[in-house]
Amino acid sequence: AAFEQDAPDDYRWVDNGDGTSSLEAITYVAQIGATKYETFEAAWAAAVDGDTITLLANCAGNGLKAPQGKFGTTGLTVDFGGYTYTVDGSLVGSTGTETQAFQLLKDNKITFQNGTIYSEKAKMLVQNYSDLTLDNMVLTLNNPSYAYAYTLSNNNGDIVIDDTTINANPAGGFAFDVCRYASYPSVSVTVTGTSEINGNVEVFASGGDAKDGFSLTLESGTLNG
């Protein structure tokens, strides 16, 4: 169909298939600066070092991956704005083990704040190798078909869990781990503020000298596990 005028802001023309067209409101769920996005995935792909992604609504979609070093200087902040991102689409991870809602690779600085990440599909909600701060977040994995799951797996980097609730998968597994993995140099996790950890915590090292390279600091909060 031919459109005689430009669509107004936040609308687009939709072809009705009968030679007519109508205006449709565009639903945006995320924003970087003045630019709005229809999916969180699109905003995540567009983000560069120093950006803040702000969610504008509850939304659902695919798992998301932060490539090594993409947000390594100033870092990436995701302000969930009180909303929930539900991962119910395709998952991410290493080749052959795409089981994660988020995979945050090393040499990144990432902050998640003010919202919820939820999945009933993932076997690991967040696999983290970055410097990660969780501020006023809720991380919930609810996969009743998988009995050995990690809501948050920390294999490298400095992690701060502040005023954040982490819920272990009800079928089993761990709320989070502190696992110095393979040749990764070190991992430290600090739990502070009014954080609530609902589930067991695993502290572990693989390979090398198991005495070095990992730490867990429980400053404040509640550990139910």
Coordinates of C-alpha atoms in Angstrom, one line a residue:
A1 CA 0.0 0.0 0.0
A2 CA 1.1 3.5 -0.7
F3 CA 1.5 5.8 2.3
E4 CA 0.8 9.4 1.7
Q5 CA 2.4 10.8 4.8
D6 CA 5.2 10.0 7.3
A7 CA 4.0 8.2 10.4
P8 CA 4.1 10.4 13.5
D9 CA 6.7 9.7 16.2
D10 CA 6.3 6.3 17.9
Y11 CA 3.9 5.1 15.2
R12 CA 4.4 3.2 12.0
W13 CA 2.2 2.3 9.0
V14 CA 1.1 -1.3 8.7
D15 CA -0.1 -2.8 5.4
N16 CA -3.5 -4.3 5.9
G17 CA -3.2 -6.5 2.9
D18 CA -6.2 -5.1 1.1
G19 CA -4.7 -2.0 -0.4
T20 CA -5.2 0.0 2.8
S21 CA -2.9 0.8 5.7
S22 CA -3.3 1.8 9.3
L23 CA -1.2 3.4 12.0
E24 CA 0.2 1.2 14.7
A25 CA 1.7 2.4 17.9
I26 CA 5.3 1.1 18.5
T27 CA 6.0 -0.5 21.8
Y28 CA 9.4 0.3 23.1
V29 CA 10.9 -1.7 26.0
A30 CA 14.4 -0.2 26.3
Q31 CA 16.3 3.0 25.8
I32 CA 19.9 4.2 25.4
G33 CA 20.1 8.0 25.6
A34 CA 17.4 9.3 23.3
T35 CA 17.2 6.1 21.2
K36 CA 14.5 3.6 22.0
Y37 CA 14.4 -0.1 21.1
E38 CA 11.6 -2.5 20.7
T39 CA 13.5 -5.4 22.3
F40 CA 16.1 -5.6 25.1
E41 CA 18.2 -7.7 22.7
A42 CA 18.4 -4.9 20.2
A43 CA 19.4 -2.4 22.9
W44 CA 22.0 -4.8 24.2
A45 CA 23.5 -5.3 20.7
A46 CA 23.7 -1.6 20.2
A47 CA 25.3 -0.7 23.5
V48 CA 28.9 0.4 23.7
D49 CA 31.3 1.0 26.5
G50 CA 30.0 3.7 28.8
D51 CA 26.3 3.3 27.9
T52 CA 23.3 2.8 30.2
I53 CA 20.4 0.7 29.0
T54 CA 17.2 1.6 30.7
L55 CA 14.2 -0.8 30.5
L56 CA 10.8 0.8 29.9
A57 CA 8.6 -2.2 30.5
N58 CA 8.5 -5.8 31.4
C59 CA 9.8 -7.8 28.5
A60 CA 10.9 -11.3 27.4
G61 CA 13.4 -12.6 24.9
N62 CA 16.6 -14.4 24.2
G63 CA 19.7 -14.9 26.3
L64 CA 22.3 -12.2 26.0
K65 CA 26.1 -12.4 25.8
A66 CA 28.7 -9.8 26.6
P67 CA 31.8 -10.5 24.4
Q68 CA 35.2 -10.3 26.1
G69 CA 36.3 -6.7 26.6
K70 CA 33.4 -5.0 25.0
F71 CA 32.6 -3.0 28.1
G72 CA 36.0 -2.9 29.6
T73 CA 36.8 0.7 30.4
T74 CA 33.8 2.7 31.7
G75 CA 31.5 -0.3 31.6
L76 CA 27.9 -1.1 30.9
T77 CA 25.0 -0.3 33.2
V78 CA 21.6 -1.9 32.8
D79 CA 18.9 0.0 34.8
F80 CA 15.9 -2.3 34.9
G81 CA 13.7 0.5 36.2
G82 CA 11.8 -1.9 38.4
Y83 CA 10.9 -4.1 35.5
T84 CA 11.5 -7.8 34.7
Y85 CA 13.4 -9.4 31.9
T86 CA 12.3 -13.0 31.3
V87 CA 14.5 -15.2 29.3
D88 CA 12.3 -17.7 27.4
G89 CA 13.9 -17.7 24.0
S90 CA 17.2 -19.1 22.7
L91 CA 20.0 -19.4 25.3
V92 CA 23.6 -18.5 25.2
G93 CA 26.9 -20.0 26.3
S94 CA 29.9 -21.8 24.9
T95 CA 29.5 -23.9 21.8
G96 CA 27.6 -27.0 22.7
T97 CA 26.6 -25.7 26.1
E98 CA 24.1 -22.9 25.3
T99 CA 22.2 -23.2 28.6
Q100 CA 22.5 -19.7 30.0
A101 CA 20.3 -16.6 30.2
F102 CA 23.3 -14.3 30.4
Q103 CA 27.0 -15.0 29.6
L104 CA 29.3 -12.1 30.7
L105 CA 32.8 -12.8 29.6
K106 CA 36.0 -11.4 31.1
D107 CA 37.5 -7.9 30.9
N108 CA 34.0 -6.3 31.2
K109 CA 32.6 -4.0 33.9
I110 CA 28.8 -4.6 34.1
T111 CA 26.2 -3.3 36.6
F112 CA 22.7 -4.6 36.8
Q113 CA 20.4 -2.5 38.9
N114 CA 16.8 -2.0 40.0
G115 CA 14.9 -5.0 38.6
T116 CA 14.5 -8.7 38.0
I117 CA 16.0 -11.4 35.7
Y118 CA 13.9 -14.5 35.5
S119 CA 13.9 -17.8 33.6
E120 CA 12.2 -21.1 33.6
K121 CA 14.2 -22.3 30.6
A122 CA 17.9 -21.7 31.5
K123 CA 20.0 -24.1 33.4
M124 CA 22.3 -21.3 34.6
L125 CA 20.7 -17.8 34.9
V126 CA 24.0 -15.8 34.8
Q127 CA 27.4 -17.1 34.0
N128 CA 29.9 -14.4 34.9
Y129 CA 33.6 -13.9 34.2
S130 CA 33.4 -10.0 34.5
D131 CA 33.5 -7.4 37.2
L132 CA 29.8 -7.5 38.0
T133 CA 27.8 -5.4 40.4
L134 CA 24.2 -6.4 41.3
D135 CA 22.4 -3.5 42.9
N136 CA 18.8 -3.9 44.1
M137 CA 18.2 -6.9 41.8
V138 CA 16.3 -10.1 42.0
L139 CA 17.7 -13.1 40.2
T140 CA 15.4 -16.1 40.0
L141 CA 15.9 -19.4 38.2
N142 CA 12.8 -21.6 38.2
N143 CA 13.5 -24.6 36.0
P144 CA 11.7 -27.6 37.6
S145 CA 13.1 -30.0 35.1
Y146 CA 16.8 -29.4 36.0
A147 CA 18.1 -30.5 39.3
Y148 CA 21.7 -29.1 39.3
A149 CA 21.5 -25.5 38.4
Y150 CA 23.3 -22.2 39.2
T151 CA 21.4 -19.0 39.4
L152 CA 24.6 -17.0 39.4
S153 CA 28.0 -18.7 38.6
N154 CA 31.1 -16.6 39.2
N155 CA 34.2 -17.9 37.6
N156 CA 36.4 -14.8 37.3
G157 CA 36.3 -11.1 38.3
D158 CA 35.2 -9.0 41.2
I159 CA 31.5 -9.4 42.0
V160 CA 29.5 -7.3 44.4
I161 CA 26.0 -8.4 45.5
D162 CA 24.3 -5.4 47.1
D163 CA 20.7 -5.2 48.3
T164 CA 20.0 -8.1 46.0
T165 CA 17.9 -11.3 46.3
I166 CA 19.2 -14.5 44.6
N167 CA 16.8 -17.4 44.5
A168 CA 18.2 -20.9 43.8
N169 CA 16.5 -23.2 41.4
P170 CA 13.7 -25.0 43.4
A171 CA 14.7 -28.3 41.9
G172 CA 18.2 -28.1 43.4
G173 CA 21.6 -26.4 42.7
F174 CA 23.1 -23.3 44.0
A175 CA 22.1 -19.6 44.5
F176 CA 25.6 -18.7 43.5
D177 CA 29.1 -20.1 43.4
V178 CA 32.6 -18.7 43.9
C179 CA 34.6 -20.9 41.5
R180 CA 38.1 -20.0 40.3
Y181 CA 37.9 -21.8 37.0
A182 CA 40.8 -23.3 34.9
S183 CA 43.3 -20.6 33.9
Y184 CA 41.2 -17.6 34.9
P185 CA 43.2 -15.5 37.4
S186 CA 40.9 -14.9 40.3
V187 CA 37.3 -14.4 41.5
S188 CA 36.0 -12.6 44.5
V189 CA 32.4 -12.2 45.7
T190 CA 31.2 -9.8 48.3
V191 CA 27.6 -9.9 49.7
T192 CA 26.5 -6.7 51.3
G193 CA 23.5 -4.4 52.1
T194 CA 20.2 -6.1 52.7
S195 CA 20.9 -8.9 50.3
E196 CA 19.0 -12.2 50.7
I197 CA 20.5 -15.4 49.4
N198 CA 17.9 -18.2 49.2
G199 CA 19.8 -21.4 48.5
N200 CA 23.2 -22.9 49.0
V201 CA 26.5 -21.3 48.1
E202 CA 29.4 -23.3 46.6
V203 CA 33.1 -22.3 47.0
F204 CA 35.4 -24.2 44.7
A205 CA 38.5 -24.1 42.6
S206 CA 39.5 -26.2 39.6
G207 CA 43.1 -27.0 38.7
G208 CA 46.3 -25.3 39.8
D209 CA 46.8 -24.3 43.4
A210 CA 43.3 -24.5 45.1
K211 CA 44.5 -22.3 48.0
D212 CA 44.8 -19.2 45.7
G213 CA 42.7 -17.0 43.6
F214 CA 39.2 -16.9 45.2
S215 CA 37.4 -15.3 48.1
L216 CA 34.0 -14.9 49.5
T217 CA 33.1 -12.0 51.9
L218 CA 29.8 -12.0 53.7
E219 CA 29.4 -8.4 55.0
S220 CA 25.7 -8.2 55.6
G221 CA 22.4 -9.6 54.5
T222 CA 20.7 -13.0 55.0
L223 CA 21.9 -16.4 53.8
N224 CA 19.2 -19.1 53.8
G225 CA 21.2 -22.1 52.7

